[in-house]
Coordinates of C-alpha atoms and ligand atoms in Angstrom, one line a residue:
M1 CA -5.9 30.6 12.7
S2 CA -5.6 27.2 13.4
I3 CA -6.6 24.4 11.2
D4 CA -9.8 23.3 13.4
T5 CA -11.0 27.1 14.0
A6 CA -10.9 27.1 9.9
L7 CA -12.9 24.0 9.5
T8 CA -15.5 25.0 12.0
T9 CA -16.5 27.9 9.9
P10 CA -17.9 27.1 6.5
L11 CA -16.0 28.5 3.4
T12 CA -19.0 30.5 2.5
K13 CA -19.6 31.9 6.0
L14 CA -16.1 33.4 6.4
A15 CA -15.8 37.3 6.1
A16 CA -13.5 37.0 3.2
W17 CA -15.8 35.0 0.8
K18 CA -18.7 37.1 1.8
A19 CA -16.5 40.3 0.7
L20 CA -15.3 38.6 -2.4
E21 CA -18.8 37.6 -3.4
D22 CA -19.9 41.5 -2.9
H23 CA -16.5 42.5 -4.6
F24 CA -17.3 40.3 -7.5
K25 CA -20.6 42.1 -8.3
K26 CA -18.6 45.6 -8.4
I27 CA -15.7 44.2 -10.8
S28 CA -16.9 41.3 -12.7
K29 CA -17.6 43.5 -16.0
Q30 CA -14.4 45.6 -15.7
H31 CA -12.4 45.2 -19.1
L32 CA -8.6 44.4 -18.7
R33 CA -8.2 47.1 -21.3
D34 CA -9.4 49.9 -18.8
L35 CA -7.5 48.0 -16.0
F36 CA -4.4 48.4 -18.0
A37 CA -5.0 51.9 -19.5
N38 CA -5.7 53.5 -15.9
D39 CA -2.6 51.7 -14.4
P40 CA 0.7 52.1 -16.5
D41 CA 2.5 50.1 -13.9
R42 CA 0.2 47.1 -13.8
G43 CA 2.3 44.9 -16.0
T44 CA 5.5 44.9 -13.7
R45 CA 3.5 45.5 -10.6
L46 CA 1.2 42.3 -10.8
T47 CA 4.2 39.9 -11.3
A48 CA 6.1 37.8 -8.9
E49 CA 9.5 35.9 -9.3
A50 CA 11.0 33.1 -7.2
E51 CA 13.7 30.7 -8.0
G52 CA 14.0 31.5 -11.4
I53 CA 10.0 31.5 -12.3
Y54 CA 8.7 35.0 -13.4
L55 CA 4.8 34.7 -13.1
D56 CA 2.7 37.5 -14.6
Y57 CA -0.5 37.6 -13.3
S58 CA -1.5 41.2 -14.4
K59 CA -3.7 40.0 -17.2
H60 CA -6.2 38.7 -14.9
R61 CA -9.7 40.3 -13.9
I62 CA -8.5 41.6 -10.8
T63 CA -7.6 44.5 -8.6
D64 CA -5.7 45.3 -5.8
E65 CA -8.7 44.9 -3.6
T66 CA -9.3 41.6 -5.3
L67 CA -5.7 40.4 -4.4
K68 CA -6.2 41.7 -0.9
L69 CA -9.2 40.0 -0.5
L70 CA -8.2 36.6 -1.6
L71 CA -5.1 37.0 0.4
Q72 CA -7.6 37.3 3.3
L73 CA -9.5 34.3 2.4
A74 CA -5.9 32.4 2.5
E75 CA -5.4 33.6 6.1
E76 CA -8.9 32.8 7.2
S77 CA -8.9 29.2 5.5
G78 CA -6.1 28.6 7.8
L79 CA -3.9 27.9 4.7
K80 CA -0.5 28.5 6.8
A81 CA -1.7 26.1 9.5
R82 CA -2.5 23.3 6.9
L83 CA 0.9 24.1 5.1
D84 CA 3.0 23.7 8.2
A85 CA 0.9 20.5 9.1
M86 CA 1.9 18.9 5.6
F87 CA 5.7 19.7 6.2
S88 CA 5.8 18.5 9.7
G89 CA 4.2 15.0 8.9
E90 CA 0.7 15.6 10.2
K91 CA -1.6 12.8 8.7
I92 CA -3.6 15.5 6.9
N93 CA -4.9 12.9 4.6
I94 CA -8.0 12.3 6.9
T95 CA -9.7 9.8 4.8
E96 CA -6.8 7.2 4.6
K97 CA -5.0 8.5 7.9
R98 CA -1.7 9.5 6.0
A99 CA 0.9 12.1 6.3
V100 CA 1.4 13.7 2.9
L101 CA 4.9 14.1 2.4
H102 CA 6.1 14.2 -1.1
V103 CA 8.3 17.3 0.2
A104 CA 10.5 14.4 2.2
L105 CA 11.0 13.0 -1.4
R106 CA 13.3 16.3 -2.1
A107 CA 14.5 17.5 1.6
P108 CA 18.4 17.2 1.3
K109 CA 20.3 14.7 3.6
G110 CA 20.2 16.3 7.0
E111 CA 17.0 17.7 7.0
K112 CA 14.7 15.9 9.5
I113 CA 11.1 15.3 9.2
V114 CA 9.4 13.1 11.3
V115 CA 6.4 10.7 10.8
D116 CA 5.1 8.4 13.7
G117 CA 8.2 9.2 15.7
E118 CA 10.6 8.5 12.8
D119 CA 12.9 10.8 10.6
V120 CA 12.0 9.3 7.0
V121 CA 14.8 11.7 5.3
P122 CA 17.5 8.9 5.9
A123 CA 15.3 6.4 4.2
V124 CA 14.5 8.7 1.5
H125 CA 18.3 9.3 0.8
E126 CA 19.2 5.4 1.2
V127 CA 16.8 4.5 -1.5
L128 CA 18.0 7.4 -3.9
D129 CA 21.8 6.0 -3.4
R130 CA 20.6 2.6 -4.3
M131 CA 18.5 3.9 -7.4
A132 CA 21.7 5.8 -8.5
A133 CA 23.7 2.8 -7.7
F134 CA 21.4 0.4 -10.2
S135 CA 21.1 3.3 -12.6
E136 CA 24.9 3.4 -13.0
R137 CA 25.2 -0.3 -13.5
I138 CA 22.5 -0.2 -16.2
R139 CA 24.0 2.9 -18.1
S140 CA 27.5 1.5 -18.0
G141 CA 26.7 -1.9 -19.2
E142 CA 28.0 -3.2 -16.2
W143 CA 24.5 -5.0 -15.4
K144 CA 24.1 -7.6 -17.8
G145 CA 20.9 -9.2 -19.2
H146 CA 20.5 -12.9 -18.8
T147 CA 22.1 -13.8 -22.2
G148 CA 25.3 -11.7 -21.2
K149 CA 23.9 -8.5 -23.1
P150 CA 24.0 -4.9 -21.9
I151 CA 20.5 -3.4 -21.3
K152 CA 19.5 -1.4 -24.2
N153 CA 15.6 -1.0 -23.7
V154 CA 13.7 -0.1 -20.6
I155 CA 10.3 -0.4 -20.3
N156 CA 8.0 1.2 -17.0
I157 CA 5.0 -0.8 -16.7
G158 CA 2.7 1.3 -14.4
I159 CA -0.7 3.6 -14.6
G160 CA -1.7 6.5 -13.2
G161 CA 0.6 8.0 -10.7
S162 CA 2.9 5.1 -11.5
D163 CA 3.0 6.1 -15.3
L164 CA 2.1 9.8 -15.7
G165 CA 4.5 11.5 -14.0
P166 CA 7.6 9.1 -15.5
V167 CA 6.5 9.6 -19.0
M168 CA 6.1 13.4 -18.8
A169 CA 9.1 13.5 -16.8
Y170 CA 11.1 11.4 -20.0
E171 CA 9.4 13.3 -22.3
A172 CA 10.2 16.8 -20.9
L173 CA 14.1 15.9 -20.3
R174 CA 14.6 13.7 -23.5
H175 CA 17.1 16.4 -24.4
Y176 CA 19.3 15.2 -21.4
S177 CA 18.3 11.6 -21.8
R178 CA 20.9 8.6 -23.2
R179 CA 20.2 8.8 -27.0
D180 CA 21.5 5.0 -27.3
M181 CA 18.9 3.9 -24.8
T182 CA 14.8 3.0 -25.8
F183 CA 12.3 4.2 -23.1
R184 CA 8.7 3.3 -23.2
F185 CA 6.0 3.3 -20.9
V186 CA 3.1 0.6 -20.6
S187 CA 0.0 1.7 -18.8
N188 CA -3.4 0.5 -20.6
V189 CA -4.6 -2.8 -20.1
D190 CA -5.5 -2.7 -23.7
G191 CA -2.9 -5.1 -24.8
T192 CA -2.3 -3.1 -27.9
D193 CA -0.1 -1.0 -25.8
F194 CA 2.2 -3.5 -24.6
A195 CA 2.4 -5.3 -28.2
E196 CA 3.5 -1.9 -29.7
A197 CA 6.0 -1.2 -27.0
T198 CA 7.7 -4.5 -27.4
H199 CA 7.4 -5.5 -30.9
D200 CA 10.4 -4.3 -32.3
L201 CA 12.7 -5.1 -28.9
D202 CA 15.1 -7.8 -28.5
A203 CA 14.3 -9.2 -24.8
E204 CA 17.8 -9.8 -24.3
E205 CA 18.5 -6.3 -23.9
T206 CA 15.3 -5.3 -22.2
L207 CA 14.6 -4.4 -18.8
F208 CA 11.2 -4.2 -17.2
I209 CA 10.5 -1.9 -14.4
I210 CA 7.0 -3.0 -12.5
S211 CA 6.0 0.3 -11.0
S212 CA 2.8 0.0 -8.4
K213 CA 2.9 1.3 -5.2
T214 CA 0.2 -1.5 -4.4
F215 CA 1.5 -4.1 -6.7
T216 CA -2.0 -5.3 -7.0
T217 CA -3.4 -2.8 -9.8
L218 CA -5.2 -4.7 -12.4
E219 CA -3.7 -3.2 -15.6
T220 CA -0.4 -3.0 -14.3
M221 CA -0.2 -6.8 -12.8
T222 CA -1.7 -7.9 -16.1
N223 CA 1.0 -6.1 -18.5
A224 CA 3.7 -7.3 -15.8
H225 CA 2.7 -11.1 -16.2
T226 CA 2.1 -10.5 -20.0
A227 CA 5.8 -8.9 -19.9
R228 CA 7.1 -12.1 -17.9
D229 CA 5.8 -14.5 -20.6
W230 CA 7.3 -12.4 -23.3
A231 CA 10.7 -12.2 -21.9
L232 CA 10.6 -16.0 -20.7
K233 CA 9.2 -17.3 -24.3
K234 CA 12.5 -15.5 -25.8
L235 CA 15.0 -16.2 -23.1
G236 CA 13.8 -19.8 -22.2
D237 CA 14.6 -19.9 -18.7
A238 CA 12.9 -18.6 -15.3
K239 CA 16.2 -17.4 -13.9
A240 CA 16.2 -14.5 -16.6
V241 CA 13.4 -12.7 -14.3
A242 CA 16.0 -11.7 -12.1
K243 CA 18.1 -9.8 -14.7
H244 CA 15.1 -8.4 -16.8
F245 CA 12.5 -7.3 -14.3
V246 CA 13.2 -4.9 -10.9
A247 CA 10.2 -3.3 -9.0
V248 CA 9.3 0.2 -7.7
S249 CA 6.5 -0.8 -4.7
T250 CA 5.6 -0.4 -1.2
N251 CA 4.5 -3.9 -1.3
A252 CA 7.4 -6.4 -0.7
E253 CA 5.3 -9.7 -0.2
E254 CA 3.6 -9.1 -3.9
V255 CA 6.8 -8.5 -5.4
T256 CA 8.1 -11.5 -3.8
K257 CA 5.3 -13.8 -5.2
F258 CA 5.4 -12.2 -8.6
G259 CA 9.2 -13.7 -9.0
I260 CA 11.5 -10.4 -8.0
D261 CA 14.0 -10.6 -5.5
T262 CA 13.4 -7.7 -3.4
A263 CA 17.1 -6.8 -3.9
N264 CA 16.0 -5.5 -7.0
M265 CA 13.1 -3.8 -5.3
F266 CA 12.9 0.1 -4.8
G267 CA 10.7 1.3 -2.2
F268 CA 8.7 4.1 -1.2
W269 CA 6.0 5.1 1.6
D270 CA 2.3 5.2 2.1
W271 CA 3.0 9.0 2.7
V272 CA 3.6 9.5 -1.1
G273 CA 0.6 9.9 -3.2
G274 CA 0.5 8.1 -6.5
R275 CA 0.2 11.4 -8.6
Y276 CA 3.0 13.0 -6.2
S277 CA 5.3 10.2 -6.9
M278 CA 7.2 11.2 -9.8
D279 CA 10.2 12.2 -7.8
S280 CA 10.1 8.9 -5.6
A281 CA 11.7 5.5 -6.9
I282 CA 8.8 5.9 -9.3
G283 CA 11.2 8.2 -11.1
L284 CA 13.5 5.2 -11.7
S285 CA 13.0 5.1 -15.6
T286 CA 13.8 9.0 -15.4
M287 CA 16.8 8.7 -13.6
L288 CA 18.0 5.5 -15.9
A289 CA 17.3 8.0 -18.8
V290 CA 19.1 11.4 -17.4
G291 CA 21.6 9.9 -14.9
P292 CA 21.9 10.2 -11.3
D293 CA 23.0 13.9 -11.4
N294 CA 20.0 15.5 -13.3
F295 CA 17.7 13.5 -11.3
K296 CA 19.3 15.0 -8.1
K297 CA 19.2 18.5 -10.1
L298 CA 15.3 17.8 -10.6
L299 CA 14.9 17.1 -6.9
A300 CA 16.9 20.2 -6.2
G301 CA 14.4 22.2 -8.3
F302 CA 11.6 20.6 -6.3
H303 CA 12.9 21.5 -3.1
S304 CA 13.8 25.1 -3.8
I305 CA 9.8 26.0 -4.7
D306 CA 9.0 23.6 -1.6
E307 CA 11.2 26.1 0.4
H308 CA 9.5 29.3 -1.2
F309 CA 6.0 27.8 -0.8
R310 CA 6.8 27.2 2.8
T311 CA 8.5 30.5 4.0
A312 CA 7.5 33.2 1.5
P313 CA 4.9 35.6 2.5
F314 CA 1.6 34.8 0.9
E315 CA 1.4 37.9 -1.6
K316 CA 5.0 37.0 -2.7
N317 CA 4.3 33.1 -3.1
L318 CA 4.0 32.0 -6.5
P319 CA 2.0 28.8 -5.9
V320 CA -0.6 30.4 -3.3
L321 CA -1.5 33.3 -6.0
M322 CA -1.8 30.7 -8.7
G323 CA -4.1 28.7 -6.4
L324 CA -6.0 31.9 -5.2
L325 CA -6.5 32.8 -8.7
S326 CA -7.8 29.7 -9.5
V327 CA -10.4 29.7 -6.9
W328 CA -11.4 33.3 -7.9
Y329 CA -12.5 32.0 -11.5
N330 CA -13.6 28.8 -10.5
D331 CA -16.0 30.2 -7.8
F332 CA -16.9 33.6 -8.6
F333 CA -16.8 33.9 -12.3
D334 CA -18.0 29.9 -12.5
A335 CA -15.4 29.0 -15.1
Q336 CA -15.3 25.4 -15.7
T337 CA -11.9 24.8 -16.9
V338 CA -8.4 25.8 -17.0
A339 CA -6.4 25.5 -20.1
V340 CA -2.5 24.6 -19.6
L341 CA -0.6 25.8 -22.8
P342 CA 3.3 25.0 -22.7
Y343 CA 5.4 26.5 -25.5
D344 CA 7.4 23.8 -25.4
Q345 CA 7.2 20.6 -27.5
Y346 CA 9.2 18.9 -24.6
L347 CA 6.6 19.5 -22.3
K348 CA 4.0 17.7 -24.4
R349 CA 2.7 15.6 -21.9
F350 CA 2.8 18.0 -18.9
P351 CA -1.0 18.9 -19.4
A352 CA -1.7 15.3 -19.2
Y353 CA 0.1 14.9 -16.2
L354 CA -1.6 17.9 -14.7
Q355 CA -4.8 16.3 -15.4
Q356 CA -4.1 13.7 -12.7
L357 CA -2.4 16.0 -10.3
T358 CA -5.3 18.7 -10.1
M359 CA -8.3 16.8 -10.9
E360 CA -7.7 13.5 -8.9
S361 CA -6.7 16.0 -5.9
N362 CA -9.2 18.7 -6.2
G363 CA -12.3 16.9 -8.0
K364 CA -14.1 16.0 -4.4
H365 CA -17.7 16.7 -3.4
V366 CA -17.6 16.8 0.4
T367 CA -15.5 18.6 2.8
L368 CA -13.1 17.1 5.5
S369 CA -15.7 16.8 7.7
G370 CA -17.9 15.0 5.2
E371 CA -20.5 17.9 4.3
H372 CA -21.5 18.3 0.6
V373 CA -19.7 21.4 -0.6
T374 CA -21.8 24.5 -1.2
Y375 CA -19.4 26.0 -4.1
E376 CA -17.6 24.7 -6.9
T377 CA -14.4 22.6 -6.3
G378 CA -11.4 21.4 -8.8
P379 CA -11.8 22.8 -12.4
I380 CA -11.2 21.0 -15.3
F381 CA -7.6 20.8 -16.7
W382 CA -6.7 20.5 -20.3
G383 CA -4.2 21.6 -22.7
E384 CA -2.0 21.0 -25.4
P385 CA 1.5 22.2 -26.5
G386 CA 1.3 25.8 -28.2
T387 CA 1.6 26.6 -31.2
N388 CA -0.1 23.5 -32.1
G389 CA -3.4 24.5 -30.1
Q390 CA -3.6 27.8 -31.9
H391 CA -4.8 26.0 -35.1
S392 CA -7.5 24.1 -33.3
F393 CA -9.2 24.9 -29.9
Y394 CA -8.2 28.6 -29.4
Q395 CA -10.7 29.6 -31.4
L396 CA -13.1 28.9 -28.4
I397 CA -10.9 30.3 -26.1
H398 CA -11.1 33.7 -28.1
Q399 CA -14.2 33.7 -29.1
G400 CA -16.6 31.2 -27.8
T401 CA -19.1 32.0 -24.8
K402 CA -17.1 30.4 -22.0
L403 CA -14.5 31.8 -20.0
I404 CA -11.4 29.8 -19.9
P405 CA -8.5 31.1 -17.7
C406 CA -5.0 30.0 -19.4
D407 CA -1.7 29.2 -18.0
F408 CA 1.2 29.9 -20.8
I409 CA 4.5 28.4 -20.0
G410 CA 7.6 29.5 -21.9
F411 CA 11.6 29.4 -21.6
A412 CA 13.9 32.1 -22.9
K413 CA 16.1 29.9 -24.3
T414 CA 15.6 26.7 -26.6
L415 CA 17.3 23.5 -26.2
N416 CA 17.2 23.2 -30.2
P417 CA 18.4 26.5 -31.4
L418 CA 17.1 26.5 -35.3
G419 CA 17.0 29.9 -37.3
N420 CA 14.2 32.0 -36.3
H421 CA 12.3 29.1 -34.6
H422 CA 12.5 30.3 -30.9
D423 CA 11.6 33.6 -31.5
L424 CA 8.6 32.8 -33.5
L425 CA 7.3 30.6 -31.1
M426 CA 7.8 32.9 -28.2
A427 CA 6.1 35.9 -30.2
N428 CA 3.1 33.6 -30.3
V429 CA 3.1 33.2 -26.7
F430 CA 3.2 36.9 -26.1
A431 CA 0.8 37.7 -28.9
Q432 CA -2.1 35.1 -27.6
T433 CA -1.8 36.5 -24.2
E434 CA -2.1 40.3 -25.3
A435 CA -5.1 39.3 -27.9
L436 CA -6.8 37.5 -25.1
A437 CA -6.8 40.2 -23.0
F438 CA -7.4 43.1 -25.1
G439 CA -9.2 41.7 -28.0
K440 CA -10.3 43.8 -31.0
T441 CA -13.0 46.3 -30.9
A442 CA -15.6 46.7 -33.9
E443 CA -14.0 49.9 -34.2
E444 CA -10.8 48.6 -34.7
V445 CA -12.0 45.8 -36.7
K446 CA -13.8 48.6 -39.2
A447 CA -10.7 50.6 -39.5
E448 CA -9.3 47.7 -41.3
G449 CA -11.7 48.2 -44.0
T450 CA -14.0 45.0 -42.7
P451 CA -17.5 45.2 -44.3
D452 CA -20.2 46.0 -41.9
W453 CA -21.9 42.5 -42.1
L454 CA -18.5 40.9 -41.2
V455 CA -17.5 43.0 -38.5
P456 CA -19.3 41.1 -35.7
H457 CA -17.7 37.9 -36.7
R458 CA -14.4 39.8 -36.9
V459 CA -14.5 41.1 -32.9
F460 CA -12.7 40.0 -30.4
E461 CA -14.1 40.7 -27.0
G462 CA -10.9 40.0 -25.1
N463 CA -10.9 40.2 -21.3
R464 CA -9.8 36.5 -21.5
P465 CA -7.4 35.9 -18.4
T466 CA -4.0 34.5 -18.4
N467 CA -0.9 33.6 -16.3
T468 CA 2.3 33.8 -18.2
I469 CA 5.1 31.8 -16.6
L470 CA 8.7 32.7 -17.9
M471 CA 11.6 30.5 -17.0
E472 CA 15.3 30.6 -18.6
E473 CA 15.3 27.2 -20.2
L474 CA 14.0 23.8 -19.7
T475 CA 16.7 21.8 -17.5
P476 CA 15.9 19.0 -15.0
E477 CA 15.8 21.7 -12.1
A478 CA 13.5 24.0 -13.9
L479 CA 11.2 21.0 -14.3
G480 CA 11.0 20.3 -10.8
K481 CA 10.4 23.8 -9.8
L482 CA 7.4 23.8 -12.0
V483 CA 5.8 20.6 -10.9
A484 CA 6.5 21.9 -7.3
L485 CA 4.7 24.9 -8.5
Y486 CA 1.4 23.3 -9.4
E487 CA 1.4 20.6 -6.6
H488 CA 1.5 23.6 -4.2
S489 CA -1.0 25.3 -6.0
V490 CA -3.1 22.6 -6.0
F491 CA -2.7 22.3 -2.2
T492 CA -3.5 26.1 -1.8
Q493 CA -6.9 25.7 -3.8
G494 CA -7.4 22.3 -1.7
A495 CA -7.0 24.0 1.3
I496 CA -9.3 26.9 0.7
W497 CA -12.0 24.5 -0.5
Q498 CA -11.6 22.3 2.9
I499 CA -11.6 19.2 0.8
D500 CA -8.9 16.3 1.2
S501 CA -6.7 16.6 -1.9
F502 CA -4.8 13.6 -1.1
D503 CA -7.5 10.6 -1.5
Q504 CA -9.1 9.0 -4.5
W505 CA -12.1 7.1 -3.7
G506 CA -13.5 7.9 -7.0
V507 CA -10.6 5.9 -8.7
E508 CA -11.5 3.0 -6.3
L509 CA -14.9 2.3 -7.5
G510 CA -13.8 1.6 -11.0
K511 CA -11.1 -0.9 -9.8
V512 CA -14.1 -3.1 -8.0
L513 CA -16.6 -2.7 -10.5
A514 CA -14.2 -4.1 -13.4
K515 CA -13.4 -7.0 -11.4
R516 CA -16.8 -7.9 -10.9
I517 CA -17.8 -8.0 -14.6
I518 CA -14.4 -9.6 -15.8
G519 CA -16.0 -13.0 -14.0
E520 CA -19.0 -12.7 -16.3
L521 CA -17.0 -12.1 -19.4
E522 CA -15.0 -15.5 -18.9
G523 CA -17.8 -17.4 -17.3
P524 CA -21.7 -17.4 -17.0
A525 CA -23.4 -13.8 -17.2
S526 CA -25.2 -12.9 -13.9
G527 CA -27.9 -10.8 -15.6
K528 CA -27.7 -8.9 -12.4
H529 CA -27.1 -5.7 -13.8
D530 CA -29.5 -2.8 -15.1
S531 CA -31.3 -3.6 -18.5
S532 CA -28.5 -1.4 -20.5
T533 CA -25.5 -3.0 -18.9
N534 CA -27.0 -6.5 -19.0
T535 CA -27.5 -6.2 -23.1
L536 CA -23.9 -4.6 -23.6
I537 CA -22.3 -7.8 -21.6
A538 CA -24.4 -10.0 -23.9
R539 CA -23.9 -8.3 -27.1
Y540 CA -20.1 -8.2 -26.3
K541 CA -20.0 -11.8 -25.7
K542 CA -22.0 -12.7 -28.8
Q543 CA -20.0 -10.6 -31.3
R544 CA -16.6 -11.6 -29.4
G545 CA -17.5 -15.3 -30.4
Ligands
G6Q1 C1 -2.4 8.4 -7.7 C2 -3.9 7.3 -7.9 C3 -3.8 6.2 -9.2 C4 -2.7 5.3 -8.9 C5 -2.6 4.0 -9.8 C6 -1.5 3.2 -9.6 O1 -2.6 9.2 -6.8 O2 -3.7 6.7 -6.3 O3 -3.3 7.2 -10.1 O4 -1.2 5.9 -9.1 O5 -4.1 3.7 -9.7 O6 -1.8 2.7 -8.6 P1 -0.4 1.7 -8.3 O7 0.9 2.3 -7.9 O8 -0.7 1.1 -6.7 O9 -0.3 0.6 -9.1

């Protein structure tokens, strides 16, 4: 079905949607205990594997019929046509009239992706090559700071998409990073962020990467100017900027105005959304940390899942399956959130990264044609690494009144073999998904000798759905695969919901409103706000003194 045909029919009028509504009534009360008992092969059958990612989706509240209808929904929604449109450079971000081509950032040399009549792949590789050459100069010590010392500290200044990917990737790939160098990330306009990131660093050995697609973002530009003052105060010469500041941006004019030579600027393009940019030049800090070869492996991982998403039949397509299951809970079970639970300490920032990827992409209230949606769109994403979360919020997932589908992510091999730590960690993954699915009945609790009055408190209803994502080892390649898996799952969901997953008008409003009030904090108050805002501004100014 073409995109246009798909979009002329509202989602809730599609045959598959109606069939799913009826089907939901029939199976919503079925328990995973019974689904497994009646189907001994379920745990091997309802799984999919591609590019080293094993996805077990058997512990979901679905039957073969559910899957059939969800796949039919994907067909009727025109997912294939939308996916092809993205890969071929069509302007599918319709509100910003932009192509959406993060997949081009990891396309190998020689592939061809055309936007506005121009093949963009050669330009992608030209920037990657410049990044690699620069990284080698910094890492080898050939690049010297203003006073002749090699660079030992790298600080990325950026926010949102220009921060969350780099921080997440640095933490995730710390095992592969240069241990004799320090990497820090400043995002918040709260001066504390900058002060703490720099207080123990020597400016002579510090490089700032100013990462901003627009080079006009309030937080980033404030931090960038503070960084320049900090560096110049210590280095005492405006010429030092050339050796201690580089920029990652699409805005050469503003970069020049700031005082950074465009020879030290790494570009990207308007068809890279901020939250999809960690594999563009925005990943410069990642490349500096892990080296160009590992960065290439990261890109290769992304690309392998791009190809899988583009070519695999939907019933075996990991991002499509994950996206459809997310729609199933979000729209039929009314689940409000999804918990992402990586059982790997290196992935501690992965949930925060996914929060932006998923919520900024699919937190939309109108369809592509501007109609208010009549169904739920993007769920709230949240999470923490296991096993830490087990000792805090898992209580609510197990015994609370809310249904929270969870993604458990684990690796067969650890990067830090220490005694039996890894087996203990992974035992918890398997135990948690088992407990969430099957729970513990009153009979089982009683059989343990629990007094009657305590039995209800110790019952676990189970029937809590989970994905288990198992991979061999957390390598740069594996990280690329994992991120691409979620990117394309987000795409799948957005396509079904008929929304623009690639704009972010909700973010723009905050940027405008804050600018208006800054003037009032620094000058006379306007008194033109509501009574609450007027009072808060007045009180702040009085207490601030
Ligand atoms: C991401 C958003 C947003 C953006 C930041 C930073 O998709 O657009 O998070 O990345 O607002 O923008 P700049 O890179 O332009 O500073």
